[in-house]
């Protein structure tokens, strides 16, 4: 989900609106020597957070950076995102929002039914579409839908919603471990990284791998704080340093997405070659809020940036995730 | 003449394969319900024994085996699930493995059961969703459908659920005219807020024009069927028969809507039920039209123009 995505209303989605089946797009595996990679999703036009995340990830020694899609929506001036991703050498995949924008669809292929959610989603989609230049629209269309790397002997699959569907919501409280095990097995991955929901969480798979939702950097994870979160995937023993960060260390232990902050548990029999770590990043959110107001984006979106609470597009939240928020 | 024969030539019913068993449903109280709603598509009532209660051992066995198939989540329905004395034990077992949802009329919310469910929910990493059916924002609209006094009783159920930390999804069948939709939604939200439900969750469903609802409404028109042509380019995952099966006292059926139809029973095991299903029933048309009507998200949305 992207906040402010336009729902398709009820009923069927036309053939041309449909992302390709996962089986048709499984990419080649690229072996990497990287000891640590940074992965984030849902930029939502938040270029200030993007700059802060890139800087933080570099400082923490990330050898490669990945973005799992949904570049636009919610925030101001979407054209500022692609050049920054390219300049920072971020390997980007296409999210459903980018897919819709690149193909000129009427909506984001998400399917809200609540009228209030749809109202804000429509405003946001139209703003983003209107302010995305032809050049970047075409570029989004060239982005791959998934990426696979081999890191420390483990196969890592990166996707937007899920390995089987670009627009599937995988929430922590509605994804059973047995289902995640099946999905990783079905798609031949030891580690699966996805985004799309905006709230990060991770699960140890029965075979010792990981399934992680890397969250989004476009807005806070509905936790009443203004930081945004990204994910580090590190080879074992490479995740212990505590570099000075722009973020306050005290906030690292904050509950977010149900897993708390830093969590490098690898003790399940010692067979884990990779560690998943969530990292909070502070950025000049007040300046972003001002820019959103200048662009006449809804005050409800501005409020989320300033308070850390989601105000719209809440209908898809399951009970536990909904209960943690204010609205 | 059966439904199949009534089709015009060349308009054969398409088949939908079970892509993956994401959702395992249980009809825990069969067709037995303390209410007798006039729009019930499987005509549940206190004495409709077409489908019987499932016993606890049967449910626990299916839940245990769900690991083999990678089931994502569990749904519990009836009849009225809260009539089952083992409901809490069933949900506790489910919440060990995955998320669970219960579809209830909200009139049998006992303190002891709710306390147990609240504890199970707190202790699980998974969500327990409780969906309370109320068919209108006031007794005048709801009670003629669901029975005298049921609006107040269901609202009391909502309050009790809130008191136990749940955020019930109030589920309404669209028994009003489409043009009243906005006003009905608004009144629903206002009345739920007045019960202390600050941010109400509301889901609106189309009616399924079978069972008692066929008599109450106009029923289905002859053209309201799914044809092969209608499936071209259609997202099959919108139909729950592509991702779910339901266990009843009779065996495994294709979906919760069709349990009254003899051909919905696919066998006694999941292996037998892992076969394509032909969308030849008119209720399939409602599902095709609205998509995802049985799951917690989706339903009748605002018309997007």
XYZ file of C-alpha atoms in Angstrom:
632
model
C 0.000 0.000 0.000
C 1.015 3.496 -0.608
C -0.779 6.107 1.401
C -2.838 8.061 -1.023
C -3.051 5.340 -3.587
C -6.178 5.390 -5.551
C -8.454 2.479 -4.931
C -10.011 0.733 -7.843
C -13.356 0.492 -6.135
C -15.183 -2.793 -6.267
C -15.121 -5.345 -8.955
C -12.786 -6.700 -11.499
C -9.628 -5.153 -12.756
C -9.247 -5.090 -16.492
C -6.664 -7.258 -18.191
C -4.363 -4.423 -19.139
C -4.234 -3.286 -15.523
C -2.834 -6.521 -14.286
C 0.807 -6.944 -13.310
C 2.398 -9.995 -14.861
C 2.379 -13.255 -12.946
C 5.420 -13.826 -10.773
C 6.400 -16.959 -12.651
C 6.891 -14.965 -15.842
C 9.323 -12.540 -14.345
C 11.682 -14.487 -12.099
C 14.976 -12.790 -12.757
C 18.481 -14.100 -13.041
C 20.458 -14.464 -9.843
C 23.321 -12.031 -9.486
C 26.110 -13.071 -7.150
C 27.423 -10.289 -4.952
C 30.409 -9.898 -2.669
C 28.562 -7.332 -0.597
C 28.824 -7.924 3.142
C 25.969 -5.627 3.841
C 23.139 -4.183 1.772
C 20.545 -1.534 2.576
C 16.988 -2.141 1.380
C 14.030 0.209 1.534
C 10.616 0.640 -0.020
C 7.849 3.214 -0.336
C 9.673 6.463 -0.993
C 6.338 8.211 -1.587
C 8.129 11.277 -3.002
C 9.839 11.910 0.330
C 13.154 13.048 -1.169
C 14.423 14.415 2.115
C 14.044 11.038 3.805
C 15.631 9.365 0.784
C 18.729 11.554 1.068
C 18.972 10.870 4.804
C 18.588 7.111 4.332
C 21.217 6.947 1.593
C 23.653 8.854 3.780
C 22.922 6.721 6.841
C 23.258 3.466 4.907
C 26.596 4.516 3.422
C 27.852 5.499 6.876
C 26.889 2.086 8.190
C 28.895 0.442 5.476
C 26.184 -0.741 3.099
C 27.942 -1.916 -0.070
C 24.798 -1.885 -2.180
C 21.464 -0.093 -1.935
C 18.092 -1.386 -3.110
C 14.689 0.242 -3.428
C 11.654 -2.045 -3.662
C 9.348 0.419 -5.392
C 6.496 2.904 -4.874
C 8.490 6.017 -5.587
C 5.585 8.441 -5.780
C 2.364 9.248 -3.906
C 1.673 11.112 -0.693
C 4.640 13.508 -0.802
C 5.632 16.523 -2.938
C 7.408 16.822 -6.291
C 7.749 13.208 -7.447
C 10.286 14.109 -10.145
C 12.898 14.618 -7.450
C 13.078 10.906 -6.660
C 14.408 9.124 -9.792
C 17.536 11.313 -10.226
C 18.436 10.827 -6.579
C 18.042 7.044 -6.845
C 20.197 6.982 -9.964
C 22.857 9.273 -8.503
C 23.117 7.147 -5.372
C 23.366 3.989 -7.484
C 20.252 2.493 -5.892
C 19.080 -0.676 -7.616
C 15.360 -0.104 -7.915
C 12.425 -2.369 -8.745
C 8.964 -1.330 -9.836
C 6.142 -1.119 -7.324
C 2.459 -1.059 -8.190
C 2.387 2.723 -8.006
C 5.275 3.028 -10.445
C 3.629 0.413 -12.633
C 0.414 2.449 -12.746
C 2.161 5.771 -13.340
C 4.375 4.333 -16.072
C 1.449 2.806 -17.899
C -0.865 5.741 -17.379
C -3.479 3.691 -15.548
C -6.378 5.349 -13.747
C -5.375 4.006 -10.354
C -2.712 2.186 -8.428
C -4.146 -1.376 -8.564
C -4.713 -1.433 -4.827
C -8.464 -1.594 -4.360
C -9.645 0.483 -1.433
C -13.395 0.471 -0.948
C -13.780 3.009 1.835
C -15.003 6.301 0.325
C -12.774 8.456 2.517
C -9.687 6.400 1.679
C -10.576 6.583 -1.988
C -10.985 10.343 -1.815
C -7.443 10.892 -0.520
C -6.019 8.183 -2.740
C -7.444 9.885 -5.794
C -6.054 13.306 -4.830
C -2.643 11.826 -4.301
C -2.564 9.760 -7.470
C -3.669 12.640 -9.653
C -1.090 14.968 -8.110
C 1.689 12.417 -8.592
C 0.689 11.592 -12.146
C 0.427 15.260 -13.109
C 3.859 16.016 -11.643
C 5.779 13.067 -13.035
C 7.487 13.941 -16.301
C 7.310 11.716 -19.363
C 10.975 10.852 -19.045
C 10.657 9.413 -15.553
C 7.392 7.694 -16.369
C 9.174 5.813 -19.140
C 12.079 5.052 -16.852
C 9.749 3.519 -14.265
C 8.400 1.229 -16.967
C 11.908 -0.154 -17.540
C 12.472 -1.125 -13.920
C 12.492 -4.874 -13.201
C 9.679 -6.258 -11.050
C 11.963 -8.394 -8.920
C 15.638 -8.872 -8.218
C 17.540 -11.882 -6.973
C 21.013 -11.868 -5.518
C 23.223 -14.503 -4.003
C 24.783 -13.148 -0.863
C 26.957 -15.225 1.485
C 25.742 -18.325 -0.288
C 22.094 -17.465 0.335
C 19.585 -16.620 -2.340
C 17.818 -13.345 -1.629
C 14.607 -12.506 -3.508
C 13.470 -8.886 -3.530
C 9.951 -7.999 -4.615
C 7.332 -5.314 -4.025
C 4.189 -6.908 -2.530
C 4.989 -10.609 -2.488
C 6.908 -12.994 -4.709
C 3.647 -13.972 -6.405
C 1.817 -10.634 -6.663
C 3.055 -7.087 -6.915
C 0.053 -5.740 -5.006
C -0.304 -8.355 -2.238
C -0.313 -6.976 1.310
C 1.873 -8.971 3.679
C 1.270 -7.745 7.223
C 2.997 -9.228 10.212
C -0.232 -10.184 11.973
C -1.898 -11.797 8.952
C 0.989 -13.807 7.526
C 1.399 -17.216 9.152
C 4.917 -18.610 9.307
C 3.781 -21.780 7.532
C 2.559 -19.603 4.647
C 5.806 -17.618 4.478
C 7.754 -20.907 4.551
C 5.696 -22.151 1.628
C 6.142 -18.956 -0.345
C 9.912 -18.830 0.102
C 10.164 -22.502 -0.845
C 7.871 -22.066 -3.847
C 10.054 -19.249 -5.162
C 13.363 -20.878 -4.326
C 14.602 -18.188 -1.947
C 16.359 -18.355 1.408
C 15.542 -14.753 2.170
C 12.528 -12.829 0.851
C 12.363 -9.046 1.147
C 9.168 -7.153 0.334
C 7.467 -3.810 1.119
C 4.029 -2.454 -0.017
C 2.365 -2.192 3.415
C 4.472 0.578 4.963
C 5.159 -1.243 8.232
C 8.352 -3.267 8.674
C 8.544 -6.670 10.306
C 10.523 -9.868 9.942
C 10.064 -13.566 10.557
C 12.576 -16.339 10.904
C 11.646 -19.080 8.424
C 11.644 -22.708 9.476
C 14.618 -23.447 7.220
C 16.691 -20.740 8.900
C 16.131 -17.999 6.344
C 14.195 -14.781 6.671
C 11.022 -13.234 5.392
C 11.132 -9.490 5.956
C 8.981 -6.554 5.046
C 11.478 -3.721 4.790
C 8.861 -1.060 5.490
C 8.864 2.341 3.833
C 10.888 5.519 4.064
C 8.129 7.818 2.820
C 6.318 8.099 6.109
C 6.655 6.734 9.660
C 5.216 3.262 10.412
C 2.131 4.558 12.279
C 4.011 4.578 15.575
C 3.646 8.173 16.724
C 7.264 9.046 15.895
C 8.593 11.009 12.965
C 11.513 8.718 12.011
C 11.317 6.535 8.932
C 12.834 3.053 8.745
C 14.962 1.076 6.353
C 16.543 -2.367 6.517
C 20.088 -3.680 6.588
C 20.840 -7.219 5.469
C 24.284 -8.174 6.690
C 26.465 -11.233 6.675
C 26.807 -12.740 10.116
C 29.147 -10.915 12.439
C 29.096 -7.855 10.256
C 26.210 -6.147 11.932
C 27.610 -5.220 15.309
C 29.089 -1.803 14.814
C 27.360 1.217 16.210
C 28.340 4.058 13.953
C 27.327 7.528 14.942
C 23.970 8.162 13.436
C 21.686 11.045 12.825
C 19.049 9.067 14.640
C 18.870 9.090 18.352
C 20.076 5.710 19.653
C 17.368 5.657 22.283
C 14.717 5.338 19.606
C 16.252 2.247 18.166
C 14.506 0.094 20.731
C 11.150 1.590 19.921
C 8.404 -0.886 19.127
C 7.704 -0.665 15.449
C 5.962 -3.173 13.329
C 5.791 -5.357 16.411
C 9.419 -6.382 16.337
C 11.002 -3.556 18.168
C 13.902 -1.729 16.699
C 17.270 -3.341 16.393
C 16.995 -7.057 16.382
C 19.874 -9.154 15.224
C 18.823 -12.451 16.675
C 20.669 -15.189 14.889
C 20.675 -17.797 17.571
C 18.401 -20.400 15.998
C 20.934 -23.188 15.812
C 23.619 -20.987 14.339
C 22.635 -21.721 10.742
C 21.847 -18.131 9.873
C 24.247 -16.611 7.418
C 22.440 -13.309 7.190
C 21.057 -10.849 9.696
C 18.108 -8.509 9.263
C 18.212 -5.204 11.081
C 15.747 -2.321 11.026
C 17.195 1.157 11.245
C 15.337 4.381 12.112
C 16.398 7.587 10.411
C 15.447 11.096 11.313
C 15.316 13.762 8.624
C 14.001 17.291 8.244
C 10.349 16.275 8.334
C 9.232 19.808 9.135
C 10.744 21.087 5.911
C 8.989 18.302 4.041
C 5.688 19.241 5.692
C 6.151 22.855 4.564
C 6.821 21.742 1.026
C 3.722 19.536 1.072
C 1.639 22.519 2.164
C 3.127 24.660 -0.591
C 2.088 21.972 -3.042
C -1.401 22.037 -1.504
C -1.318 18.370 -0.592
C -3.987 17.337 1.938
C -3.392 18.484 5.498
C -4.148 14.894 6.571
C -0.926 13.762 4.846
C 1.050 16.577 6.428
C -0.252 15.511 9.823
C 1.161 12.001 9.336
C 4.610 13.407 8.573
C 4.466 15.664 11.640
C 2.926 13.234 14.137
C 3.868 9.758 12.951
C 0.243 8.616 12.943
C -1.500 7.450 9.780
C -4.665 9.410 9.086
C -5.902 7.890 5.826
C -6.023 4.587 3.976
C -6.534 2.668 7.191
C -9.092 0.156 5.991
C -6.519 -2.433 4.907
C -4.832 -2.544 8.332
C -5.462 -5.790 10.244
C -6.654 -5.642 13.864
C -3.267 -5.680 15.569
C -1.648 -3.112 13.302
C -4.745 -0.917 13.466
C -4.822 -1.043 17.247
C -1.269 0.270 17.519
C -2.174 3.454 15.666
C -4.173 6.421 16.830
C -6.814 6.525 14.101
C -33.568 -28.345 -16.452
C -30.537 -27.609 -14.303
C -28.580 -24.381 -14.356
C -26.015 -25.721 -16.758
C -28.594 -26.588 -19.373
C -30.119 -23.149 -19.162
C -27.017 -21.551 -20.692
C -27.063 -20.281 -24.191
C -24.827 -22.230 -26.518
C -21.160 -21.215 -26.379
C -21.476 -19.653 -22.976
C -20.061 -22.552 -20.963
C -19.107 -22.018 -17.336
C -15.397 -21.391 -16.831
C -13.341 -23.379 -14.342
C -11.224 -21.906 -11.580
C -8.260 -23.774 -10.166
C -7.191 -23.725 -6.553
C -4.015 -21.702 -6.979
C -2.974 -22.096 -3.368
C -4.867 -22.808 -0.145
C -4.380 -19.379 1.434
C -7.547 -19.570 3.517
C -9.082 -22.505 5.336
C -12.676 -21.924 6.407
C -14.690 -23.859 8.979
C -18.489 -23.979 9.139
C -18.324 -24.765 12.848
C -22.044 -24.614 13.614
C -23.322 -25.781 10.240
C -26.585 -24.142 9.233
C -27.670 -23.741 12.845
C -28.168 -20.180 14.055
C -30.023 -18.503 16.905
C -31.419 -16.020 14.373
C -33.400 -16.550 11.185
C -32.475 -13.630 8.946
C -34.693 -13.059 5.953
C -31.701 -12.552 3.646
C -29.713 -15.634 4.679
C -28.328 -17.206 1.518
C -28.124 -20.663 3.140
C -31.342 -20.276 5.172
C -29.763 -20.800 8.608
C -32.126 -21.135 11.551
C -32.337 -22.754 15.015
C -33.604 -25.975 13.428
C -31.913 -26.136 10.025
C -29.743 -29.250 10.333
C -28.657 -29.431 6.690
C -25.122 -28.994 8.024
C -24.276 -29.931 11.601
C -21.765 -28.735 14.183
C -18.108 -29.669 13.675
C -16.523 -31.280 16.704
C -13.403 -29.843 18.296
C -11.177 -32.793 17.369
C -12.044 -32.481 13.687
C -11.204 -28.782 13.665
C -7.961 -29.270 15.596
C -6.903 -31.984 13.168
C -7.468 -29.731 10.130
C -5.676 -26.837 11.807
C -2.717 -29.090 12.574
C -2.544 -30.340 8.996
C -2.825 -26.837 7.557
C 0.940 -26.578 7.977
C 1.441 -29.117 5.182
C -0.332 -26.845 2.730
C 1.100 -23.547 3.905
C -2.302 -22.136 4.887
C -2.080 -18.396 5.514
C -5.193 -17.810 7.633
C -8.346 -19.315 9.111
C -11.968 -18.171 8.894
C -14.783 -19.415 11.097
C -18.456 -19.147 10.214
C -21.812 -20.877 10.645
C -24.673 -20.602 11.389
C -23.669 -18.685 14.483
C -20.166 -19.727 15.634
C -20.667 -18.403 19.174
C -23.285 -21.169 19.696
C -20.391 -23.660 19.712
C -19.134 -24.386 23.212
C -15.643 -25.146 21.846
C -15.281 -21.990 19.768
C -12.656 -20.470 22.069
C -10.589 -23.675 22.039
C -10.739 -23.756 18.235
C -9.620 -20.148 17.902
C -6.854 -20.611 20.446
C -5.471 -23.457 18.337
C -5.750 -21.419 15.134
C -4.019 -18.388 16.636
C -1.008 -20.565 17.436
C -0.536 -21.061 13.720
C -1.946 -18.030 11.974
C -4.519 -15.253 11.904
C -8.192 -16.069 12.419
C -11.482 -14.353 11.638
C -14.936 -15.114 13.027
C -18.205 -14.116 11.379
C -20.888 -13.597 14.031
C -24.241 -11.925 14.558
C -22.896 -10.447 17.790
C -25.847 -11.452 19.933
C -24.165 -14.219 21.949
C -21.115 -12.463 23.358
C -20.504 -14.138 26.703
C -18.094 -12.544 29.109
C -16.168 -15.761 29.772
C -15.621 -16.519 26.071
C -14.571 -12.946 25.314
C -12.039 -12.941 28.128
C -10.547 -16.153 26.781
C -10.409 -14.810 23.245
C -8.868 -11.530 24.379
C -6.112 -13.457 26.149
C -5.513 -15.689 23.131
C -5.308 -12.584 20.939
C -2.853 -10.847 23.255
C -0.627 -13.909 23.379
C -0.613 -14.494 19.631
C 1.469 -12.609 17.077
C -1.542 -12.924 14.765
C -4.721 -10.896 14.422
C -8.086 -12.207 15.541
C -10.756 -10.392 13.556
C -14.357 -10.455 14.736
C -16.897 -9.511 12.108
C -20.295 -8.523 13.444
C -23.205 -8.561 11.015
C -25.579 -5.620 11.352
C -27.737 -4.860 8.347
C -28.462 -1.214 8.769
C -27.481 1.736 10.933
C -30.717 1.642 12.920
C -33.305 -0.896 14.164
C -35.790 0.238 11.519
C -33.528 -1.029 8.749
C -31.866 -3.939 10.553
C -34.622 -5.578 12.561
C -37.009 -6.466 9.719
C -34.106 -8.441 8.219
C -32.437 -9.936 11.300
C -35.286 -10.055 13.809
C -36.903 -7.928 16.492
C -34.415 -6.418 18.924
C -31.345 -7.689 17.079
C -29.961 -4.224 16.341
C -29.690 -3.371 20.026
C -28.323 -6.820 20.876
C -25.656 -6.667 18.165
C -24.674 -3.143 19.183
C -24.295 -4.419 22.726
C -22.053 -7.124 21.283
C -19.948 -4.445 19.602
C -19.573 -2.618 22.924
C -18.497 -5.796 24.694
C -15.935 -6.528 22.004
C -14.544 -2.997 22.330
C -14.360 -3.464 26.101
C -12.183 -6.531 25.510
C -9.802 -4.704 23.217
C -11.202 -5.895 19.901
C -11.878 -3.655 16.911
C -14.823 -5.483 15.352
C -15.473 -5.145 11.631
C -19.144 -4.299 11.332
C -20.382 -6.072 8.227
C -23.573 -4.963 6.548
C -25.364 -6.533 3.645
C -26.518 -3.874 1.242
C -30.251 -4.203 1.812
C -30.825 -0.564 0.906
C -30.821 1.143 -2.489
C -27.491 2.035 -4.007
C -28.281 5.756 -3.949
C -28.745 5.626 -0.174
C -25.242 4.262 0.248
C -23.518 7.424 1.369
C -26.216 8.375 3.875
C -26.300 4.845 5.276
C -22.519 4.757 5.701
C -22.581 8.118 7.459
C -25.327 7.078 9.872
C -23.535 3.793 10.555
C -20.322 5.612 11.440
C -22.150 8.126 13.646
C -24.056 5.430 15.524
C -20.966 3.292 16.029
C -19.040 6.298 17.339
C -21.903 6.923 19.749
C -21.247 3.427 21.123
C -17.702 4.480 21.943
C -16.204 3.044 18.752
C -13.929 5.935 17.847
C -12.679 4.701 14.478
C -15.295 2.209 13.295
C -14.427 -0.449 10.745
C -17.292 -0.983 8.326
C -17.585 -3.442 5.464
C -20.506 -3.463 3.073
C -21.390 -6.619 1.207
C -23.670 -7.385 -1.694
C -26.523 -9.768 -0.942
C -26.297 -13.300 -2.289
C -29.645 -13.996 -3.895
C -30.019 -17.636 -2.916
C -31.688 -19.396 0.018
C -34.197 -17.165 1.823
C -32.712 -14.144 0.078
C -33.966 -15.453 -3.275
C -37.505 -15.091 -1.982
C -36.890 -11.748 -0.229
C -35.176 -10.128 -3.214
C -35.811 -10.448 -6.892
C -33.421 -13.435 -7.111
C -30.994 -13.734 -9.998
C -31.871 -12.855 -13.548
C -31.170 -15.394 -16.275
C -28.257 -13.358 -17.648
C -26.510 -13.215 -14.282
C -23.968 -15.959 -14.835
C -20.235 -16.137 -15.315
C -19.167 -17.068 -18.829
C -15.755 -18.020 -20.154
C -15.584 -14.694 -21.982
C -16.085 -12.832 -18.701
C -12.991 -14.507 -17.259
C -10.658 -13.248 -19.966
C -8.221 -10.896 -18.310
C -10.068 -11.201 -15.005
C -7.972 -11.470 -11.840
C -8.896 -14.947 -10.682
C -7.446 -14.304 -7.233
C -10.499 -12.121 -6.589
C -12.587 -15.288 -6.429
C -12.101 -17.148 -3.194
C -12.411 -20.523 -4.902
C -8.903 -19.821 -6.261
C -7.457 -19.578 -2.755
C -9.826 -21.178 -0.215
C -11.854 -24.222 0.773
C -14.345 -24.749 3.608
C -14.698 -27.688 5.962
C -18.254 -28.580 7.029
C -19.835 -31.597 8.720
C -20.198 -33.109 5.234
C -16.605 -32.709 4.073
C -14.691 -30.117 2.079
C -16.684 -27.664 -0.034
C -15.508 -25.190 -2.614
C -16.545 -21.989 -0.798
C -18.732 -20.709 2.054
C -21.373 -19.268 -0.280
C -22.225 -22.521 -2.042
C -22.331 -25.017 0.857
C -26.056 -25.564 0.212
C -25.371 -26.789 -3.339
C -24.765 -30.552 -3.626
C -21.964 -30.153 -6.170
C -20.029 -27.795 -3.866
C -18.933 -30.817 -1.828
C -15.594 -31.793 -3.346
C -14.625 -34.692 -1.080
C -13.442 -35.632 2.381
C -9.793 -34.675 2.046
C -7.872 -31.650 0.830
C -6.375 -33.804 -1.898
C -9.870 -34.465 -3.242
C -10.774 -30.802 -2.917
C -7.722 -29.652 -4.863
C -9.586 -29.735 -8.164
C -10.824 -26.963 -10.439
C -14.383 -25.767 -9.838
C -16.864 -24.774 -12.483
C -18.486 -21.367 -11.913
C -21.924 -22.518 -12.942
C -23.899 -21.145 -10.032
C -25.581 -17.792 -10.174
C -24.091 -16.832 -6.796
C -20.733 -17.038 -8.591
C -21.866 -14.017 -10.565
C -22.085 -11.892 -7.380
C -18.614 -13.020 -6.399
C -17.286 -12.268 -9.893
C -18.906 -8.848 -9.907
C -17.665 -7.643 -6.532
C -14.634 -9.828 -5.813
C -13.238 -10.744 -2.412
C -16.656 -10.478 -0.791
C -15.939 -13.072 1.892
C -12.562 -11.767 3.053
C -12.106 -9.006 5.602
C -11.074 -6.391 3.077
C -12.940 -5.368 0.006
C -16.652 -5.509 -0.508
C -18.869 -2.958 -2.149
C -16.845 0.140 -2.750
C -17.663 3.604 -3.796
C -18.271 3.820 -7.504
C -15.103 5.190 -9.048
C -15.824 7.335 -12.009
